[in-house]
Coordinates of C-alpha atoms in Angstrom, one line a residue:
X459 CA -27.0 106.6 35.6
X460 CA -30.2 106.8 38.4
X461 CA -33.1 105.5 36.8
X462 CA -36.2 107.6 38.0
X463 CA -38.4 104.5 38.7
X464 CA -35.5 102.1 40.0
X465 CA -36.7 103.6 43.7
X466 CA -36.0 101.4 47.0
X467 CA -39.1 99.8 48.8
X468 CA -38.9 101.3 52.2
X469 CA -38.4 104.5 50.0
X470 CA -41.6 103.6 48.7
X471 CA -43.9 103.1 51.4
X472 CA -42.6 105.8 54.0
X473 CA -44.8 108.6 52.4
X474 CA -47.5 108.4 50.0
X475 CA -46.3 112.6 49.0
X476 CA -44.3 112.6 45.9
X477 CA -40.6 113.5 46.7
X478 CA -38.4 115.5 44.3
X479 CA -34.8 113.9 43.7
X480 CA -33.2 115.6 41.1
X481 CA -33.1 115.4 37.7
X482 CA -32.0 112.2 36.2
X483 CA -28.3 112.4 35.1
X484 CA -27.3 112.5 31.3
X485 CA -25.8 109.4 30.3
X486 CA -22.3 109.5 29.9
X487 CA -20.5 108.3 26.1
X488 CA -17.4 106.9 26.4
X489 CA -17.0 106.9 22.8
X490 CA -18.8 109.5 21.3
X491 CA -18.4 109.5 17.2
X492 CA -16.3 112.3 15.6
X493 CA -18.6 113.8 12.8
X494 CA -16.1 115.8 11.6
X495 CA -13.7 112.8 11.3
X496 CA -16.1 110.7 9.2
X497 CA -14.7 110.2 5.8
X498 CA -17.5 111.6 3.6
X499 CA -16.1 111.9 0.4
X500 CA -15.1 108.3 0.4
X501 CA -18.3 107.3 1.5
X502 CA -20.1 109.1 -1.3
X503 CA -17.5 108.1 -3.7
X504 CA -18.1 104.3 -2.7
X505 CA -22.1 104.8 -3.0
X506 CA -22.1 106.6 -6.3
X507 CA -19.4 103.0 -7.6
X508 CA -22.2 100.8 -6.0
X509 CA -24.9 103.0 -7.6
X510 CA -23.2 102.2 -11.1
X511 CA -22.4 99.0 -10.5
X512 CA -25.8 97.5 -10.1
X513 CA -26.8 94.3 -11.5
X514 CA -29.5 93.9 -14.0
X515 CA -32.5 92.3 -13.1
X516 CA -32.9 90.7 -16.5
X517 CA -35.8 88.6 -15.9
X518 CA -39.2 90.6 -16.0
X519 CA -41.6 87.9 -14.6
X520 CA -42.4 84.3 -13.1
X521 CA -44.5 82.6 -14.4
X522 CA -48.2 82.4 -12.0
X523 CA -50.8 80.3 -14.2
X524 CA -53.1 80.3 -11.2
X525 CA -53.4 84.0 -11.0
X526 CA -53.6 84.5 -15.1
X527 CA -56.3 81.8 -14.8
X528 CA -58.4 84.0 -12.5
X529 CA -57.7 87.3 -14.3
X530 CA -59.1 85.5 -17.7
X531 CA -62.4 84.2 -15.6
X532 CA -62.9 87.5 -13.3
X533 CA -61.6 90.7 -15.4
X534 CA -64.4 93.0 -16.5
X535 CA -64.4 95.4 -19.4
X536 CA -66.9 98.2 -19.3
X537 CA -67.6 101.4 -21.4
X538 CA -67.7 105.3 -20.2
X539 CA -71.5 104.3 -19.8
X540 CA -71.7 101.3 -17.7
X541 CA -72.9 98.8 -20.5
X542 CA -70.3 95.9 -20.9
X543 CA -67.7 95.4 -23.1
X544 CA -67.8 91.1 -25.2
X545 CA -65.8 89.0 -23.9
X546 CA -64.1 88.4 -27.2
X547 CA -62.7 92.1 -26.5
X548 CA -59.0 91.2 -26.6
X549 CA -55.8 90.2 -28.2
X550 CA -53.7 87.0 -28.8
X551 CA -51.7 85.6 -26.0
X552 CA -49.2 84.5 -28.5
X553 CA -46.6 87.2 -28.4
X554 CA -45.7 86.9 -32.1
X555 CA -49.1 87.4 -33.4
X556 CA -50.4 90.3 -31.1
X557 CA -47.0 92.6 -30.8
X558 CA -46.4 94.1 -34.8
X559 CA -42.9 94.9 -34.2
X560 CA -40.4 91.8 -34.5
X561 CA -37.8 93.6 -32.2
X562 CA -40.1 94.3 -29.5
X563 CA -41.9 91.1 -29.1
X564 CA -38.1 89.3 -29.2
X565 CA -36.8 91.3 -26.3
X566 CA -40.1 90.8 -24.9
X567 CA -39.8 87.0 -24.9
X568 CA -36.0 87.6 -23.5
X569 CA -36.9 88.9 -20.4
X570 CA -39.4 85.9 -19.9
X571 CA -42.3 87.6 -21.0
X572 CA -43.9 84.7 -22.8
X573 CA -47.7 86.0 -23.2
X574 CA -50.3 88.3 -21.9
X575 CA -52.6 87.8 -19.0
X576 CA -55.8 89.2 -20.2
X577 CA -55.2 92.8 -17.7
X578 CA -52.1 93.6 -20.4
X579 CA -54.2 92.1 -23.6
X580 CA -57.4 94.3 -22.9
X581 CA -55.4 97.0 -21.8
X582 CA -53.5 97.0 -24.9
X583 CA -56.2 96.3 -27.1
X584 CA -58.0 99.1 -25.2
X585 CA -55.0 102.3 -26.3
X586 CA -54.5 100.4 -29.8
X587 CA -58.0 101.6 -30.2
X588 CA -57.4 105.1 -29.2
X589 CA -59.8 105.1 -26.1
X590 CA -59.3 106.3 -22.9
X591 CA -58.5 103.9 -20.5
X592 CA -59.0 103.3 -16.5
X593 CA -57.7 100.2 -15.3
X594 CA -57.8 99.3 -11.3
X595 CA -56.5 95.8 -10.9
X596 CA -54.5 94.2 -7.9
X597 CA -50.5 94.8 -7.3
X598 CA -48.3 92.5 -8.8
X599 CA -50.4 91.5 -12.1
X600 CA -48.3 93.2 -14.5
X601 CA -49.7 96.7 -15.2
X602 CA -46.6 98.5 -16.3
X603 CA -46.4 96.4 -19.2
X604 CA -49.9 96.9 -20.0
X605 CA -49.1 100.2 -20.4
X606 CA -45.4 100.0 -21.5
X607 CA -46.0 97.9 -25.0
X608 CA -49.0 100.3 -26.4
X609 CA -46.4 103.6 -25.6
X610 CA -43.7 102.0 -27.3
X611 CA -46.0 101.4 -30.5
X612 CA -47.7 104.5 -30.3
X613 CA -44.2 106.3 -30.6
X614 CA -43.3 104.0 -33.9
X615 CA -46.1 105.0 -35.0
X616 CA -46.5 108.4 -34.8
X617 CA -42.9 108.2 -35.8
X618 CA -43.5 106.9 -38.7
X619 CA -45.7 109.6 -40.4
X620 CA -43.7 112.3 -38.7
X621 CA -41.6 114.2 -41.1
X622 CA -40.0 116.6 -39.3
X623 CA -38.2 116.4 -35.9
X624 CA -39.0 119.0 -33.1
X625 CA -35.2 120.8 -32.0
X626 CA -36.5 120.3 -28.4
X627 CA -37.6 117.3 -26.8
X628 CA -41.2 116.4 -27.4
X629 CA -42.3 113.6 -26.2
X630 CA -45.2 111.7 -27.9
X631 CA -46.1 109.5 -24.5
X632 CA -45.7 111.4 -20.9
X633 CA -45.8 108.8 -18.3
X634 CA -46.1 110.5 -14.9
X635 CA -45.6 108.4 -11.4
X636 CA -45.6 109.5 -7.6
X637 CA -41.8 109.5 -6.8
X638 CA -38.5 109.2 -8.3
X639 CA -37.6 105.5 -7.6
X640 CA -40.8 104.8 -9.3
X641 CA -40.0 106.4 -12.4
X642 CA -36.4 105.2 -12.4
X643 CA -37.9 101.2 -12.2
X644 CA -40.3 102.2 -14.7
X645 CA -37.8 103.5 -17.2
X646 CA -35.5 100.3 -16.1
X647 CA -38.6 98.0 -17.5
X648 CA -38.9 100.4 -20.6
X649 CA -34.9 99.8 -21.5
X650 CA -35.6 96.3 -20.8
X651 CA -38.1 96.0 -23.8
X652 CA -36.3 98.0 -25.7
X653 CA -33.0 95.8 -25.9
X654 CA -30.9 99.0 -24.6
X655 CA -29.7 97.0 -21.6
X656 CA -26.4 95.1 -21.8
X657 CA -27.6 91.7 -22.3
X658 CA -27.4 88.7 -25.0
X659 CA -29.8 88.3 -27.9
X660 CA -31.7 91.1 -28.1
X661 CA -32.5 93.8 -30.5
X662 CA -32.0 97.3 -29.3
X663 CA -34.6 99.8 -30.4
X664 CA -32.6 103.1 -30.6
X665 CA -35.6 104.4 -32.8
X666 CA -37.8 104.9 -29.7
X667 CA -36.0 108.2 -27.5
X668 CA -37.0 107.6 -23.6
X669 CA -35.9 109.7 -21.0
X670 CA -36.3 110.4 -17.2
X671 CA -37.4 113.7 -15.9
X672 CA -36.5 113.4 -12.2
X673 CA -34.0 114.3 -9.2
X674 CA -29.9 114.2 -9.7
X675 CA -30.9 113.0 -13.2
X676 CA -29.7 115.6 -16.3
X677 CA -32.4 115.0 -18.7
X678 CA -31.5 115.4 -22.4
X679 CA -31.4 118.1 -25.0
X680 CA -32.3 116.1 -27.8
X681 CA -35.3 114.5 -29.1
X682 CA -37.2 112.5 -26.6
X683 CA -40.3 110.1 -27.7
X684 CA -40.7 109.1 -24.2
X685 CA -40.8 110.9 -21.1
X686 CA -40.8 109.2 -17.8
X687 CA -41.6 111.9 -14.6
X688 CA -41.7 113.2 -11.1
X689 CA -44.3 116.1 -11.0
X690 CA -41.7 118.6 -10.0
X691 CA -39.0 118.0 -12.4
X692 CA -41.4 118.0 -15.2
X693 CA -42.9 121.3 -13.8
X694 CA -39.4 122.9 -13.1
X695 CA -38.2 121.5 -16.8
X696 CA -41.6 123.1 -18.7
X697 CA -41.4 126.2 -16.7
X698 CA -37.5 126.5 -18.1
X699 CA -38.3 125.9 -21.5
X700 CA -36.4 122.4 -22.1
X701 CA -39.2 120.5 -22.8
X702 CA -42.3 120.7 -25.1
X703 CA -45.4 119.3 -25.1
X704 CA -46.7 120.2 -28.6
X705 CA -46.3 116.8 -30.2
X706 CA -48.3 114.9 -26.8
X707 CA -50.3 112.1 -28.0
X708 CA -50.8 110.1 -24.6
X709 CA -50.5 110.7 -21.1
X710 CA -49.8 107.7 -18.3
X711 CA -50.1 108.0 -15.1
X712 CA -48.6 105.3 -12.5
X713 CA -49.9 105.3 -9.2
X714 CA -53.0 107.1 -10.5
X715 CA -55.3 107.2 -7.7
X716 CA -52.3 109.8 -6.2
X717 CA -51.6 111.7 -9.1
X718 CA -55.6 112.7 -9.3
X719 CA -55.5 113.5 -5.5
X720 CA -56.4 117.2 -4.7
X721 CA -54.4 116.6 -1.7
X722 CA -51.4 115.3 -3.1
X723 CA -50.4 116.2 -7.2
X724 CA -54.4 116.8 -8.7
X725 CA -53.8 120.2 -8.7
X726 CA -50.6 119.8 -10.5
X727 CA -51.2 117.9 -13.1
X728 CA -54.4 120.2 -13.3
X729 CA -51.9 123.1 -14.2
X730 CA -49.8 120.8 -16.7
X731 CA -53.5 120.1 -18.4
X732 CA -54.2 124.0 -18.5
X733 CA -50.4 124.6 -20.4
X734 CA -51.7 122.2 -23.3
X735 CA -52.9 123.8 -26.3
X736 CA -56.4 122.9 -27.4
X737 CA -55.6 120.8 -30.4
X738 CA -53.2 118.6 -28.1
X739 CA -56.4 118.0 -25.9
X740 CA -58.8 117.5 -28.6
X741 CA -56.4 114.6 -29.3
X742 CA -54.8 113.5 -26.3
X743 CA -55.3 109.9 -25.0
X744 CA -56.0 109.6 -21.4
X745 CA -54.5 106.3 -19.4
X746 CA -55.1 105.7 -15.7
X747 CA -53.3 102.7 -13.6
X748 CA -53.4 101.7 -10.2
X749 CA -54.6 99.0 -7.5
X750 CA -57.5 101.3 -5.7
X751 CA -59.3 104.7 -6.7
X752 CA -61.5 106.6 -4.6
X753 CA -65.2 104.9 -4.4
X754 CA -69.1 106.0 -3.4
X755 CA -71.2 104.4 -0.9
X756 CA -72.5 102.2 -3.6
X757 CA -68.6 101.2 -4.0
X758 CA -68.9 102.4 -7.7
X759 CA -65.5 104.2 -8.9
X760 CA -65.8 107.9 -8.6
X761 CA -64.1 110.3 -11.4
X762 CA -62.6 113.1 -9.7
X763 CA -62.7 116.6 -11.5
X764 CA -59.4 116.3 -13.2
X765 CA -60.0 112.6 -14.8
X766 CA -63.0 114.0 -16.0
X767 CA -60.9 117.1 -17.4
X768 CA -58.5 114.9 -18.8
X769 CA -60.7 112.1 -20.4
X770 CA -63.0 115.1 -21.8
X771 CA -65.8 114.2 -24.4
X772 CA -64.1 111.3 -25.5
X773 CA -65.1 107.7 -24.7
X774 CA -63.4 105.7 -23.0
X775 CA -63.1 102.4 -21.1
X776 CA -62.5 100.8 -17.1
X777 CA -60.7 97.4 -17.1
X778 CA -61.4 96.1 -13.9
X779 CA -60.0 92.9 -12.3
X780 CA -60.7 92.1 -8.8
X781 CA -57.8 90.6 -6.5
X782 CA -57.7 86.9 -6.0
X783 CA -58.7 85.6 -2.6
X784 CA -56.0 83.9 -0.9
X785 CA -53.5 85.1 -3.2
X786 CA -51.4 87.0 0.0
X787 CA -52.1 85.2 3.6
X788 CA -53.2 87.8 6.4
X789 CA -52.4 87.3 9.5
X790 CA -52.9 89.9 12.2
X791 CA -51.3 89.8 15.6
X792 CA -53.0 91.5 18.6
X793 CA -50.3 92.9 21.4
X794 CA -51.3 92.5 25.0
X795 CA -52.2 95.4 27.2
X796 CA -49.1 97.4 28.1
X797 CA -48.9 97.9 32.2
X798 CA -46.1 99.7 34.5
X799 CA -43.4 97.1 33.1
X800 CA -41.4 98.6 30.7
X801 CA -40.8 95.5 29.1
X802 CA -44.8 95.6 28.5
X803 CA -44.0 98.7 26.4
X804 CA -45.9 98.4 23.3
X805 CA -42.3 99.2 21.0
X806 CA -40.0 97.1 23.2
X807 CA -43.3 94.3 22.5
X808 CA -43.6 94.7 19.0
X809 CA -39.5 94.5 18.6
X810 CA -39.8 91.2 20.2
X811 CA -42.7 89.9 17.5
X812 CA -40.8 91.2 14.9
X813 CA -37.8 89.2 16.0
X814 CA -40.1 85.8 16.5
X815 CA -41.3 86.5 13.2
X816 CA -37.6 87.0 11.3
X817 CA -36.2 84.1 13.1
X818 CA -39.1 81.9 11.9
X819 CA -38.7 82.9 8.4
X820 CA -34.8 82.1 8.7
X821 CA -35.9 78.8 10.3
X822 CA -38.6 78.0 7.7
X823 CA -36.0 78.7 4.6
X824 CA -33.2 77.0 6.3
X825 CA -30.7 80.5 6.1
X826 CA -28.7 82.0 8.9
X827 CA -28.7 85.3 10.1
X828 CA -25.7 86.6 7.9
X829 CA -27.0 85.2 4.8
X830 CA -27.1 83.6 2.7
X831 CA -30.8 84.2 1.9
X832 CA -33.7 82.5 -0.1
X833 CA -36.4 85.4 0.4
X834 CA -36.2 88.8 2.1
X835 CA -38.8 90.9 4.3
X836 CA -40.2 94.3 4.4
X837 CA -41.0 96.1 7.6
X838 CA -43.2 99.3 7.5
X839 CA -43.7 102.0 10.1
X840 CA -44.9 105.3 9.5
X841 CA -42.6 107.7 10.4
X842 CA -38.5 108.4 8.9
X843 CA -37.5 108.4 12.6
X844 CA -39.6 105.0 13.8
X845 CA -37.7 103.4 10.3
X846 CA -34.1 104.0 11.6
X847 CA -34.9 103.1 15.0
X848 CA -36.2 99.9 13.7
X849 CA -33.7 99.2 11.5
X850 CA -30.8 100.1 14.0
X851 CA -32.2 97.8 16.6
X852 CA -32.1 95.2 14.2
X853 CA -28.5 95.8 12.8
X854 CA -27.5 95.7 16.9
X855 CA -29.1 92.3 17.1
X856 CA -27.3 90.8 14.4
X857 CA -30.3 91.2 11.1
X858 CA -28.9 92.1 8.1
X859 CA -31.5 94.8 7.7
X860 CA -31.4 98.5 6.2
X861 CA -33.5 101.4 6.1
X862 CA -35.0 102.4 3.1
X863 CA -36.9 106.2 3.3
X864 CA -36.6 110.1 2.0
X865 CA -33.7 111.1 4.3
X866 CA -31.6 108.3 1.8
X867 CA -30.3 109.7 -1.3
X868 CA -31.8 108.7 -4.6
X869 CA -28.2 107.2 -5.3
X870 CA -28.6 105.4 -2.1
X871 CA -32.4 104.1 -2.3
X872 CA -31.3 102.5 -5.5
X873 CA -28.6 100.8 -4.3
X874 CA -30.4 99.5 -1.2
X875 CA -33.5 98.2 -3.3
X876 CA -30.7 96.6 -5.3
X877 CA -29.3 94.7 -2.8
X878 CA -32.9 93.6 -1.2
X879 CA -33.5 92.2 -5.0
X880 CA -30.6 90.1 -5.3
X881 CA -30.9 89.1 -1.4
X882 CA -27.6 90.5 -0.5
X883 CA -29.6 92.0 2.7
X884 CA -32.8 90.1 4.4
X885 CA -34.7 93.2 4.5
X886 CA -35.6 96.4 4.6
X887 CA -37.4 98.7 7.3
X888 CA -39.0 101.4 5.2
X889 CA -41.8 104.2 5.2
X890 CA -44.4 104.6 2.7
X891 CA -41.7 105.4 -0.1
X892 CA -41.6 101.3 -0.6
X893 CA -45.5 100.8 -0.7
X894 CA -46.3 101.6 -4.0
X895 CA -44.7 100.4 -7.5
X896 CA -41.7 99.2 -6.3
X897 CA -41.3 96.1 -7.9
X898 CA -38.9 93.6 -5.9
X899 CA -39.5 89.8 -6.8
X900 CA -37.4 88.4 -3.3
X901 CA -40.0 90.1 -1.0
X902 CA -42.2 87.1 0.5
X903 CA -42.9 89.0 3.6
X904 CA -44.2 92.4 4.7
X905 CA -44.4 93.1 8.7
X906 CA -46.5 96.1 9.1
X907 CA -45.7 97.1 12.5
X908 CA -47.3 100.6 12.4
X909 CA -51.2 101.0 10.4
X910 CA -51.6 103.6 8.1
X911 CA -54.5 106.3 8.3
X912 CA -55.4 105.5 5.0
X913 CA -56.5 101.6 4.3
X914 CA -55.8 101.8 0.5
X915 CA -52.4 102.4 1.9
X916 CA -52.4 98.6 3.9
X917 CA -53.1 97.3 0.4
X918 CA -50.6 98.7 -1.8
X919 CA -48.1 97.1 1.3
X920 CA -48.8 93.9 1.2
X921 CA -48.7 94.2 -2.4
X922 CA -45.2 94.0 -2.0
X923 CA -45.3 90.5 -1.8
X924 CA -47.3 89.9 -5.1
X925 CA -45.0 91.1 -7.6
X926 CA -45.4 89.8 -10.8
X927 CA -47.2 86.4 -10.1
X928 CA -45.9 85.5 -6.8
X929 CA -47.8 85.3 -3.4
X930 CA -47.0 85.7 0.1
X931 CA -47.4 86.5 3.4
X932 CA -48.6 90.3 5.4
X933 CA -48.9 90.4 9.2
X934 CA -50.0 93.6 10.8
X935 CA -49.6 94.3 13.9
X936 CA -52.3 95.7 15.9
X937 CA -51.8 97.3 19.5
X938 CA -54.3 98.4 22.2
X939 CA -54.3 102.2 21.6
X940 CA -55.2 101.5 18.2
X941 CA -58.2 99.9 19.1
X942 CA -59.3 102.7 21.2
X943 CA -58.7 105.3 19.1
X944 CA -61.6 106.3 16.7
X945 CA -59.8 106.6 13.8
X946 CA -57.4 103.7 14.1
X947 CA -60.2 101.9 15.1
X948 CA -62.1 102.6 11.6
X949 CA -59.3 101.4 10.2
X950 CA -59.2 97.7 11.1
X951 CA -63.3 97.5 10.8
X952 CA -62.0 97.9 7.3
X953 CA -59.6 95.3 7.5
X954 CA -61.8 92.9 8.6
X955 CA -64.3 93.5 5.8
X956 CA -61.1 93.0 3.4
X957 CA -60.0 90.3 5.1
X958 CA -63.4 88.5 4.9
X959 CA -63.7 89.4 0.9
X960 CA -60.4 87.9 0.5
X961 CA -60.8 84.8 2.5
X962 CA -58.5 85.0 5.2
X963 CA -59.1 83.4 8.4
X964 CA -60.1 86.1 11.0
X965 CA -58.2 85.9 14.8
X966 CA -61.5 84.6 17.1
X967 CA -60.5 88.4 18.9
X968 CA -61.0 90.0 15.8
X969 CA -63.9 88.3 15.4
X970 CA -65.5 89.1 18.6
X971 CA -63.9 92.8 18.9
X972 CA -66.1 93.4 15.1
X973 CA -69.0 91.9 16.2
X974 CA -69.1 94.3 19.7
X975 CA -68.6 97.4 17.3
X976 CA -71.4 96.1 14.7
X977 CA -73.9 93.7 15.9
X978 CA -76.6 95.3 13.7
X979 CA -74.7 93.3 11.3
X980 CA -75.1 90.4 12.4
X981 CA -78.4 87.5 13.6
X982 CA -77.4 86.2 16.8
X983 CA -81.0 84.3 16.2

């Protein structure tokens, strides 16, 4: 095939007027692949086997005492108006003593879950005491328990001085997240706690009904004391009359800062708070959880119209714990200028650092290419199509990479995050759908090869690697257009400023580049 800038040098230099030659020729396939002779039905047959067949992930956390030690010094407890909360405001660590229920605190202690950090014990103590709660602390620290343990003995107890049963489902807790792989791990955890998994020495809890409300997922037409949720399935189910939310004593929502997004499911869960009858809002308990929430100038938390809604005239509490400098190494890698080289090209460039930086991890952990693995890797770009280019151009090259975004089935997602958490693949190229709440432990490295618009979005990514007391490493890569571009451009000022609050070392470019933007900022004196 004639490639349009493959042109002789004499060609070149006889005229300086451009000179038409044709339209470049359509590559010719010598083995083009028969859709229609793809075996379909086996395929989906084998991904549906896989999709049962997954293995349990029956531990729940490793052990960090560093990181619990700075959440007891650094976590901040404050009323509805501003005035601080005693430090004695808490729980015991010791499982046995702080968790009432025998059961629970045994299966607790079987999925390693030995104590608290003081995020879960204030948390806790926060919905034991019937307050609303807003809690914004770091990825990784252990919020779905914190939020897990109080719904379970909020059922048993409501449970307990019921004495009729509703003939629908009515859940007593309503735990809402942002997407359906979300709410599946969530649910996953819950059965953990519960003992309804098959594993050794625990205690199942079949007292406590949980349920899932999502995609491909029939939920049930008995009673239900939990109900974990997708906004639309829980809209679609309502709207058909399967569920009812009479007997709702607490609401959770996962992910929060996008659930109370006007641009993304605020004005959804504004019409689930408008389908409430008044006496379930007189005495509905409002939870909030996530890593980041919209701030002022001031860099105060601001309550968006529909937390206010929600929280009402009710007090309520923030637990706040700041994220621990050093606790995920930065590194940011600046791509060279791209000129009339193709090879200069800033995706054929950023393929090549990508490579460099698999190969390094392969070299650091003593592992081959095929496996078998120690830790695995998350790449993120920003669109579906960038994703499967990425991860096909690896698969080519001889990574045992896979691509992990919305164009996957739910069946397949799980199977693939599966996989990436026992290390039977050494990565994953994925969209956004990976950068909040998924929770796999063998992630120690997250390659951002494309920026968000959003920055909150860079730090729920290299959250990734902090799951549940365990560090790592996030490199970004930056390349020249984003540094032109306005926006973009915004976006790693704001880097830099998070970089500096955490402690990271800052590229002498970096530097230098900040410093030419904003040198009211700084005394050169």
């Amino acid at each position: 095939m004639p490639l349009p800038w493959a042109q002789k040098e004499e060609e070149e230099t006889a005229t300086t007027e451009p000179v038409f030659r044709g339209n470049v020729e359509a590559p010719v396939i010598q083995n083009p692949v028969a859709i229609e002779q793809l075996d379909q039905f086996s395929y989906r047959k084998n991904c549906g086997t896989l999709f049962k067949n997954r293995e349990t992930v029956a531990s729940a956390k490793a052990n960090c005492d560093r990181l619990d030690e700075f959440c007891e010094q650094n976590i901040v407890v404050l009323n509805n108006d501003s005035s601080q909360v005693s430090d004695d405001y808490d729980i015991d660590k010791d499982l046995k003593t702080s968790i009432t229920d025998e059961r629970l605190s045994k299966n607790l202690l079987r999925v390693s879950i030995k104590s608290l950090n003081a995020v879960q014990r204030k948390s806790v103590r926060v919905i034991r005491d019937g307050l609303g709660l807003l809690l914004e602390a770091p990825t990784g620290i252990g919020k779905t328990y914190a939020f897990l343990i109080p719904a379970i003995e909020k059922v048993i107890e409501e449970k307990r001085n019921r004495s009729i049963e509703p003939k629908k489902p009515a859940p007593i807790v309503l735990i809402i997240a942002n997407t359906g792989t979300l709410v599946k791990q969530v649910y996953d955890r819950c059965e953990l706690i519960l003992g309804l998994k098959c594993m050794d020495d625990v205690e199942p809890m079949h007292d406590v009904k949980i349920d899932m409300l999502i995609a491909e997922h029939h939920f049930t037409r008995d009673a239900c004391d939990i109900a974990f949720a997708t906004m639309g399935k829980l809209k679609a189910t309502i709207e058909a009359g399967d569920v009812i939310l009479d007997n709702l004593k607490m609401i959770i929502l996962d992910e929060a800062d996008k659930m109370i997004d006007p641009m993304a499911f605020g004005m959804d869960i504004d019409n689930i708070m408008n389908k409430l009858s008044e006496e379930v809002k007189e005495n509905l308990q409002a939870c909030f959880f996530s890593a980041t929430y919209p701030r002022d100038s001031d860099g105060s938390i601001v309550l968006t119209a529909i937390q206010t809604k929600m929280l009402g005239d009710k007090p309520w509490r923030l637990v706040y714990c700041p994220r621990m400098p050093g606790y995920i190494t930065q590194k940011v890698i600046r791509l060279p200028r791209p000129t009339k080289d193709i090879a200069s090209h800033d995706w054929i460039v950023k393929m090549n650092v990508i490579r460099s930086l698999i190969d390094k991890d392969l070299e650091e952990t003593n592992c081959k290419k095929e496996g078998p693995y120690e830790q695995t890797i998350a790449i993120f770009c920003e669109t579906v199509g960038r994703a499967a280019q990425v991860a096909t151009a690896l698969r080519l090259l001889g990574y045992n990479f896979s691509p992990l975004c919305r164009l996957l089935t739910k069946q397949q997602q799980a199977v693939t995050v599966n996989d990436l958490e026992f290390k039977r693949i050494h990565g994953v190229v994925c969209t956004n759908i990976m950068s909040r709440g998924i929770d796999v432990s063998s992630i120690k490295h997250t390659i951002i090869m494309e920026m968000s618009n959003q920055f909150d979005t860079y730090k729920h990514r290299i959250g990734r690697v902090g799951r549940d007391g365990n560090g790592g490493t996030a490199t970004v890569l930056i390349d020249h257009n984003t540094l032109l571009n306005g926006r973009s451009a915004a976006i790693v000022d704001q880097l830099y400023t998070f970089m500096k609050q955490s402690e990271q070392e800052i590229p002498e470019w970096l530097e230098q580049w900040f410093r030419s933007r904003h040198p009211q900022d700084f005394d050169y004196a």
